[in-house]
Tab-separated table of C-alpha atoms in Angstrom:
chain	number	residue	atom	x	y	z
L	24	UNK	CA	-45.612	60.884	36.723
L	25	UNK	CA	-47.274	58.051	34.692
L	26	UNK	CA	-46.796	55.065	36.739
L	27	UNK	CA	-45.313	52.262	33.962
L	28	UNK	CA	-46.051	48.884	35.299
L	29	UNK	CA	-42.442	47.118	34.194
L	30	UNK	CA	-41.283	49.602	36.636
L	31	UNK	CA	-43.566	49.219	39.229
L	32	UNK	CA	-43.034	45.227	38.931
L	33	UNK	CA	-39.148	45.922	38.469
L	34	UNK	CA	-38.886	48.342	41.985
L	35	UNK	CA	-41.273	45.628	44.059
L	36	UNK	CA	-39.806	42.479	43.062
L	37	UNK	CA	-36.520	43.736	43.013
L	38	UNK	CA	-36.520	45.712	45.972
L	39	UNK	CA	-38.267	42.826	47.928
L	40	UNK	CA	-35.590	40.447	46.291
L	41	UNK	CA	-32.641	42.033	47.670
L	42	UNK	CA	-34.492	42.743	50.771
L	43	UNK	CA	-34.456	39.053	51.379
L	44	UNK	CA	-31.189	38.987	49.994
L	45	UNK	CA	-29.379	40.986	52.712
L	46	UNK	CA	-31.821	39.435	55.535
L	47	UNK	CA	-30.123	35.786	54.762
L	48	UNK	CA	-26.815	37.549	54.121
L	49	UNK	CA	-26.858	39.123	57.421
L	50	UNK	CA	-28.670	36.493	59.292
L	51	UNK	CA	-26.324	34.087	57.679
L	52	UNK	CA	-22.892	35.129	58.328
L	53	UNK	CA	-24.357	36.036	61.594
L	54	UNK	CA	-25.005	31.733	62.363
L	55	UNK	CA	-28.745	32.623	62.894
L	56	UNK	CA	-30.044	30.458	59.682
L	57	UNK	CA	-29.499	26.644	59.425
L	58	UNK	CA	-26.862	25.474	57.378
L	59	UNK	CA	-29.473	23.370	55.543
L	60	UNK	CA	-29.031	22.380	51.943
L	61	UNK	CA	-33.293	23.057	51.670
L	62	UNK	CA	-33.188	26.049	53.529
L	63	UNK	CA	-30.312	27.110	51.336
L	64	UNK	CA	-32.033	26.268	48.082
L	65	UNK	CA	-35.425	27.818	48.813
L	66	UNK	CA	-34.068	30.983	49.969
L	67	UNK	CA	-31.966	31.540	46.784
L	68	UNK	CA	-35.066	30.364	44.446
L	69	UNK	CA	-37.222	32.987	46.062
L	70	UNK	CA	-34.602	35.699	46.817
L	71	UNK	CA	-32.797	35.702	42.912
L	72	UNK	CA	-35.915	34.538	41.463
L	73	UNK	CA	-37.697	37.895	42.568
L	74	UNK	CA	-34.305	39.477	41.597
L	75	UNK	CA	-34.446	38.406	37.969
L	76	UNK	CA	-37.937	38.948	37.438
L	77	UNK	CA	-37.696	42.665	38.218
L	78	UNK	CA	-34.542	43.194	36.143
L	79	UNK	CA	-36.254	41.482	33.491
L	80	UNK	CA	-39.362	43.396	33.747
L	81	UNK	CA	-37.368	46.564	33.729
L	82	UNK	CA	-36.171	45.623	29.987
L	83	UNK	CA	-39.480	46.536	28.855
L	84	UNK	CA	-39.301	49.820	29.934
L	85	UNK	CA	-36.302	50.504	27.100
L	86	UNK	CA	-37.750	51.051	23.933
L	87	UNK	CA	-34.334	48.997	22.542
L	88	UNK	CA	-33.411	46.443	25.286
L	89	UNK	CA	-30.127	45.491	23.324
L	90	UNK	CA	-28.455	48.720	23.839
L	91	UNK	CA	-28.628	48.207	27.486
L	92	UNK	CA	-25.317	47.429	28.152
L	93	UNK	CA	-24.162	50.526	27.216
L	94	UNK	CA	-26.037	52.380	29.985
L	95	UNK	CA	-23.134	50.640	32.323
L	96	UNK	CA	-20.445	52.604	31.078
L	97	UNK	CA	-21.974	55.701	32.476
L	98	UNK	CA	-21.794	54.628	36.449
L	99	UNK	CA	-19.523	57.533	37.150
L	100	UNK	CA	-22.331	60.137	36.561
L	101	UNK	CA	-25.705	58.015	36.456
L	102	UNK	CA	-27.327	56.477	39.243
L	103	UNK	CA	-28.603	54.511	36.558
L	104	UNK	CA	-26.022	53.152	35.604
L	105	UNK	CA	-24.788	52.504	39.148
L	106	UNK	CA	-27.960	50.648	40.027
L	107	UNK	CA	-27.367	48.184	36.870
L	108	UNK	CA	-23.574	47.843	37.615
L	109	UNK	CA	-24.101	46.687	40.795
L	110	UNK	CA	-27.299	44.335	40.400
L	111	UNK	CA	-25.074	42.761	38.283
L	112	UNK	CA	-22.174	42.287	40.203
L	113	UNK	CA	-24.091	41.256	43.147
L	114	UNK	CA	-25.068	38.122	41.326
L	115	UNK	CA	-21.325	36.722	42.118
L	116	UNK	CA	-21.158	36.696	45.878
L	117	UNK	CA	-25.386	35.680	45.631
L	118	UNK	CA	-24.305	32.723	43.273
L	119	UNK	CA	-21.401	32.060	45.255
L	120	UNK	CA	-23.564	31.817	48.977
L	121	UNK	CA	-25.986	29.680	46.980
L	122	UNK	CA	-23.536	27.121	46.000
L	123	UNK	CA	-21.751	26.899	49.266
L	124	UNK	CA	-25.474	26.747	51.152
L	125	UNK	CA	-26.755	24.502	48.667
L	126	UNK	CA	-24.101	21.850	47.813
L	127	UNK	CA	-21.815	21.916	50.635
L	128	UNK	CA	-24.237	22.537	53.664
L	129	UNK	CA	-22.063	25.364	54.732
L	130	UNK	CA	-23.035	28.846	54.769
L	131	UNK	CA	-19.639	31.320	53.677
L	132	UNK	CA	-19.467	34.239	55.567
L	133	UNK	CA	-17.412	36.360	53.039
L	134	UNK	CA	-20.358	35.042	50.264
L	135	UNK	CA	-23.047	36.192	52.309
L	136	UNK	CA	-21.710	39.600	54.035
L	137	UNK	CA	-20.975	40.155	50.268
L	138	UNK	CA	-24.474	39.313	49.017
L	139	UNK	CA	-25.449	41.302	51.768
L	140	UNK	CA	-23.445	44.330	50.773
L	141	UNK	CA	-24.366	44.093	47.308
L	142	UNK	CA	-28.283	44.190	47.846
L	143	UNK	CA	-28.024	47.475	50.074
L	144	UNK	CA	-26.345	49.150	47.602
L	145	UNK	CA	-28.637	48.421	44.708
L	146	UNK	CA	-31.695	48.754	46.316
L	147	UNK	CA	-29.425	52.228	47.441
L	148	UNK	CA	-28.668	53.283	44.116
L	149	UNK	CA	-32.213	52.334	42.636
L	150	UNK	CA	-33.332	55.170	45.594
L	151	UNK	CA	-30.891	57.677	44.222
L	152	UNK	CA	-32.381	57.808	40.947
L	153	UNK	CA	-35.404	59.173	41.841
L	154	UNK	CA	-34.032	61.047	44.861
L	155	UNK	CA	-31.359	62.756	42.217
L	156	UNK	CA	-34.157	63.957	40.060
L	157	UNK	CA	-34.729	68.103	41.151
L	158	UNK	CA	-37.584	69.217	39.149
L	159	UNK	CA	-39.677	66.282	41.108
L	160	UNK	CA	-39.803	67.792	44.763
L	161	UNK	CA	-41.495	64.653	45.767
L	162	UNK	CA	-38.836	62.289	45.087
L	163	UNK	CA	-36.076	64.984	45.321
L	164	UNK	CA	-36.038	64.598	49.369
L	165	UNK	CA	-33.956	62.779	52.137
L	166	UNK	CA	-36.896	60.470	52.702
L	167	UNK	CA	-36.612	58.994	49.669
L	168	UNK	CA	-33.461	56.376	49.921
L	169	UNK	CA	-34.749	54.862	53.451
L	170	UNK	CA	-38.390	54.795	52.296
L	171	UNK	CA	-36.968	52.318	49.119
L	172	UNK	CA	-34.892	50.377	52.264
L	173	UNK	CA	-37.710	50.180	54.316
L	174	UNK	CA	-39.906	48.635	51.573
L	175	UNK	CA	-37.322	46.830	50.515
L	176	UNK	CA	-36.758	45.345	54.143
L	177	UNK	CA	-40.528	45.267	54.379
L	178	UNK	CA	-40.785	42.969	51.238
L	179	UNK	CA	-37.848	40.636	52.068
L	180	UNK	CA	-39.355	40.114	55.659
L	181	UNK	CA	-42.334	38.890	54.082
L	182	UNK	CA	-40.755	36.523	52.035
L	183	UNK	CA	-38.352	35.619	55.075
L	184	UNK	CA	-41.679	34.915	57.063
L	185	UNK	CA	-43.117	32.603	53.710
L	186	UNK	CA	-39.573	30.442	54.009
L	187	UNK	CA	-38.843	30.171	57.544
L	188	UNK	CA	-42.705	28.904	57.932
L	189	UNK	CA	-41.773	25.403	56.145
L	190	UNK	CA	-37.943	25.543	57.185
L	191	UNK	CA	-37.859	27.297	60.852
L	192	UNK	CA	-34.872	27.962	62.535
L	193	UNK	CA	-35.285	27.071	65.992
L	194	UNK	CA	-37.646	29.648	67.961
L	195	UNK	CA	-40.263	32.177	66.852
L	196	UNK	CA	-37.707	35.247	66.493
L	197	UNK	CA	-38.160	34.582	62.711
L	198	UNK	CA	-41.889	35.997	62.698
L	199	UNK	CA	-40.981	38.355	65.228
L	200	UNK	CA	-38.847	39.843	63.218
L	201	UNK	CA	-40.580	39.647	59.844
L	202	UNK	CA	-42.905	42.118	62.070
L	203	UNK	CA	-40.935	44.326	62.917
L	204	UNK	CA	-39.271	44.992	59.820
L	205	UNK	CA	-42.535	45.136	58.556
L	206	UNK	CA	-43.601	48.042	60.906
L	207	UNK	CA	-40.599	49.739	60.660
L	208	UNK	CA	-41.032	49.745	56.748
L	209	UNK	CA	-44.219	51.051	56.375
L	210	UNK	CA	-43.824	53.844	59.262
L	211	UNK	CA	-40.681	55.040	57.368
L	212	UNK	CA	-42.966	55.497	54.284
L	213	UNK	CA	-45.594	56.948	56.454
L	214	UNK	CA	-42.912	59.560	57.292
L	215	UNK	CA	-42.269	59.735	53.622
L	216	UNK	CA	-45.824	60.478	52.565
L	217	UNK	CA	-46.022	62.832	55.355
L	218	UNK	CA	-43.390	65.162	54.284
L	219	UNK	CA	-44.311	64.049	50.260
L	220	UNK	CA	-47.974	65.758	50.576
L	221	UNK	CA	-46.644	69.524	51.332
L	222	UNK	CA	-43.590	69.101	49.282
L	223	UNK	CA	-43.821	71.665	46.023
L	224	UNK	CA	-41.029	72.673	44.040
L	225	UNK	CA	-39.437	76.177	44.278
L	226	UNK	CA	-40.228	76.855	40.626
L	227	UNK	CA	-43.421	78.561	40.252
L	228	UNK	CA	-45.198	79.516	36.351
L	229	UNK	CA	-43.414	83.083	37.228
L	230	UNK	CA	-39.867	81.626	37.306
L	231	UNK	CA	-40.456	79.072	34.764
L	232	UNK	CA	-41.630	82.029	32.023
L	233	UNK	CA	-39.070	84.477	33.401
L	234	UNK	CA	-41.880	86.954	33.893
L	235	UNK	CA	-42.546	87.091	36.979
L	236	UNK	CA	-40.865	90.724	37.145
L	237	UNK	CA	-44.362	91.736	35.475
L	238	UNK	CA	-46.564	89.920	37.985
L	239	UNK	CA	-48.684	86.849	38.244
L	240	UNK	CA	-48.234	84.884	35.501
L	241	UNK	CA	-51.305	83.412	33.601
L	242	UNK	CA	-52.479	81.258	30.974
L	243	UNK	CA	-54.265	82.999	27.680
L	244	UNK	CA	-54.186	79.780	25.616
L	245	UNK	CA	-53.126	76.488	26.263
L	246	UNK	CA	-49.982	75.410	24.629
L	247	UNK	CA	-51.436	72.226	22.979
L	248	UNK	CA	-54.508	71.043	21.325
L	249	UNK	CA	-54.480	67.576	22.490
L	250	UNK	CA	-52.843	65.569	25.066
L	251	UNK	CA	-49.313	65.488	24.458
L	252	UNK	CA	-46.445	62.727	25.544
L	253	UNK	CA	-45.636	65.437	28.236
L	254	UNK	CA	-48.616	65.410	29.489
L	255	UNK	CA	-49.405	61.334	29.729
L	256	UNK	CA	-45.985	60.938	31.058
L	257	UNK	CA	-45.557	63.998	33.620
L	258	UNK	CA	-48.992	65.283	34.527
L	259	UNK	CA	-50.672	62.316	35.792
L	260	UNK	CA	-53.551	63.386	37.789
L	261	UNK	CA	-55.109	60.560	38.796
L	262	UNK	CA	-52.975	59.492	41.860
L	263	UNK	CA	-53.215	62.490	43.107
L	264	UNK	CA	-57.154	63.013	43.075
L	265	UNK	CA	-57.377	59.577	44.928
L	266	UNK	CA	-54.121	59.639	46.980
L	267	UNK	CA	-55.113	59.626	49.926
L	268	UNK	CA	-58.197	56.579	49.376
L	269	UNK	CA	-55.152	54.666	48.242
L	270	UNK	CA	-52.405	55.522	50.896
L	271	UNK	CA	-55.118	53.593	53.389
L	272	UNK	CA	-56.343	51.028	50.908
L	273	UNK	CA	-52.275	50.386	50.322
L	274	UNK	CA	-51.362	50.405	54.391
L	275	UNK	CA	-54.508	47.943	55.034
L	276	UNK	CA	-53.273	45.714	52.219
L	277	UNK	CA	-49.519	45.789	52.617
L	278	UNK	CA	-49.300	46.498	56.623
L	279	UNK	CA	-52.299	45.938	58.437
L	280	UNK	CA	-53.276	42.841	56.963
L	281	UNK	CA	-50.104	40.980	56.919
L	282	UNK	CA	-48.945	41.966	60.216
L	283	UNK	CA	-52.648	40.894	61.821
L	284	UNK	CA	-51.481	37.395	59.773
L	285	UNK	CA	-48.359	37.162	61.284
L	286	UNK	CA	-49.037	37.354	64.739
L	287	UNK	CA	-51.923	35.386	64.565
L	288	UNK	CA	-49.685	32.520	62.851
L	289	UNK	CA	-47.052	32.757	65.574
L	290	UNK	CA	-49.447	32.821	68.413
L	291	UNK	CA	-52.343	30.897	67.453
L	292	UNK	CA	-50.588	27.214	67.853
L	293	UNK	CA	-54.021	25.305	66.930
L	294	UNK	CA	-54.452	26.789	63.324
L	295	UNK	CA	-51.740	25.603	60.521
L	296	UNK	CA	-49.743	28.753	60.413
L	297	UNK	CA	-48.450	27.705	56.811
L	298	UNK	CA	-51.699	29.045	54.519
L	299	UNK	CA	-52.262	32.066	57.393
L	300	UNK	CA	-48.476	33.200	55.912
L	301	UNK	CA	-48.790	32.534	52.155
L	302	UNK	CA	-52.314	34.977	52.475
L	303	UNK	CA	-50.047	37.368	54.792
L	304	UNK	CA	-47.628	37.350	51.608
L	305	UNK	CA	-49.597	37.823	48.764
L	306	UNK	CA	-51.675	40.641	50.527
L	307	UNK	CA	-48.428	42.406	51.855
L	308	UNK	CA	-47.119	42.303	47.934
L	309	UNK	CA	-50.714	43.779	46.715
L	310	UNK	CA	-50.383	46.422	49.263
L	311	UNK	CA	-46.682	47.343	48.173
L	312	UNK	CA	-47.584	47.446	44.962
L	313	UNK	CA	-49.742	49.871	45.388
L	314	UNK	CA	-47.321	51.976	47.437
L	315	UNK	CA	-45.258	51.932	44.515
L	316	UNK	CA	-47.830	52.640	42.096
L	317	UNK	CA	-48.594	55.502	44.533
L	318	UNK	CA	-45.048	56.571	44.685
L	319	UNK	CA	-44.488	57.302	40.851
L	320	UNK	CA	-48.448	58.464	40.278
L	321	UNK	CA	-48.431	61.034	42.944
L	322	UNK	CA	-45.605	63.361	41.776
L	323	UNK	CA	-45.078	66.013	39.669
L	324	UNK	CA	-43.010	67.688	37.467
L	325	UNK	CA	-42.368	71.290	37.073
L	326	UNK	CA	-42.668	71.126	33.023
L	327	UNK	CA	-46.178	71.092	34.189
L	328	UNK	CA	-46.011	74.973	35.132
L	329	UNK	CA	-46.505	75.105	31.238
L	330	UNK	CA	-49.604	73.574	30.573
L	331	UNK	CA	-51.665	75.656	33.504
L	332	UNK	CA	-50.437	73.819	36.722
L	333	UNK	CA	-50.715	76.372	39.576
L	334	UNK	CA	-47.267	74.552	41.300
L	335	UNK	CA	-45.341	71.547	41.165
């Protein structure tokens, strides 16, 4: 699939927007975060800033942004339509935690289990999109939904890391855990990958013609003369010649890297930890940008079978 880059900036910043998101929501309502009018205020920045980006970014997928709204009115059948009904209604409780955190010092545990709430089921609903979609084998698997939560988580506990570096709660569980959700993120997309290279769809060019009752089913002439919108959207190639150059490239960038960072910043009490985080940040974001850019270049779809493809 041709990997658009409003999506690709929509799923990361998004994704790793909520992922903070339910982090302070759960951390929150849990008493484990500072009822701090700072730590309030630069949480909310970061976490709806990222939020809004990617929503915004995802506008220019839509070749007619204004009709938008009417994609909501389909949530009973359209993940979709889900995943834009409740981005949007998660703003409330957000808004809500933000001006109780920010104003009043206090952190409201209905505002943030509700933030909380809100994020997972976006981020779950963005998941079920692609995880819905049968002729993509790739996406169409139960690995899908917690790979997008483990990113997700993966992201947010980055940006946790980059706030709780100025405005620490008391301890050094706050980089400890940043860690681990960072492992556990990028070993559920290991999984993912795993399972996502020998994936191929059950259609084959046999079933696809209907001939297959004659035998193996071959190409005499190639049903186009030049490269079609088909073809640029559905038959990328390229992530898939280089896939496996990028999974490590992506895992050095957005796992190795940043987690070598992280440690190092919680251990190592003589360096300033501060600019060791921001670089663990930025390179975690490069790598899961690539993983997403990975995600949407690698797979295939079975309209393919058409123009010559062997399998999907």
């Amino acid at each position: 699939m041709h990997p658009a880059p409003s999506i690709i900036v929509f799923t990361v910043f998004s994704g790793s927007g909520y992922g903070l998101l339910f982090l302070i929501g759960v951390l929150g309502a849990a008493g484990m975060l500072p009822a701090d009018s700072a730590f309030g205020l630069i949480s909310m920045i970061i976490s709806l800033g990222m939020i809004t980006t990617g929503l915004l970014s995802s506008t220019l997928h839509l070749g007619h942004p204004e009709r938008a709204w009417r994609a909501l009115s389909q949530w009973r059948s359209s993940w979709l339509s889900r995943e834009g009904v409740a981005s949007l209604v998660t703003f409330a409780p957000a808004l809500a935690l933000a001006i109780g955190w920010v104003f009043f010092n206090e952190v409201w545990t209905l505002a943030a289990v509700l933030s909380a709430l809100g994020a997972a089921v976006t981020v779950g609903c963005t998941a079920m999109i692609y995880a819905s979609l049968k002729p993509i084998a790739q996406w169409h698997s139960a690995w899908t939904l917690p790979a997008f939560v483990g990113m997700a988580l993966a992201g947010g506990a980055l940006l946790f890391s980059l706030i709780t570096v100025f405005y620490a709660p008391q301890g050094n569980w706050p980089m400890g855990l940043s860690a681990l959700l960072l492992s556990v993120g990028w070993t559920i997309k290991a999984g993912y990958w795993a399972i996502a290279s020998n994936r191929r769809s059950q259609a084959t060019p046999e079933s696809a013609t209907g001939l297959g009752q004659f035998g193996k089913v071959r190409l005499l002439e190639a049903p186009h003369s030049e490269e079609n919108y088909l073809l640029k959207e559905m038959a990328f190639a390229i992530g898939r010649k280089h896939a496996m150059k990028l999974r490590r490239l992506a895992i050095a960038c957005g796992f190795v890297a940043p987690l070598v960072l992280l440690l190092a910043a919680d251990l190592l009490v003589v360096l300033p930890a501060a600019p060791i985080v921001i670089v663990a940040v930025l390179m975690g974001l490069v790598g899961i940008l690539m993983e997403r850019w990975l995600f949407f270049a690698e797979a295939k779809h079975t309209v393919t079978l058409y123009y010559g493809a062997p399998n999907a």
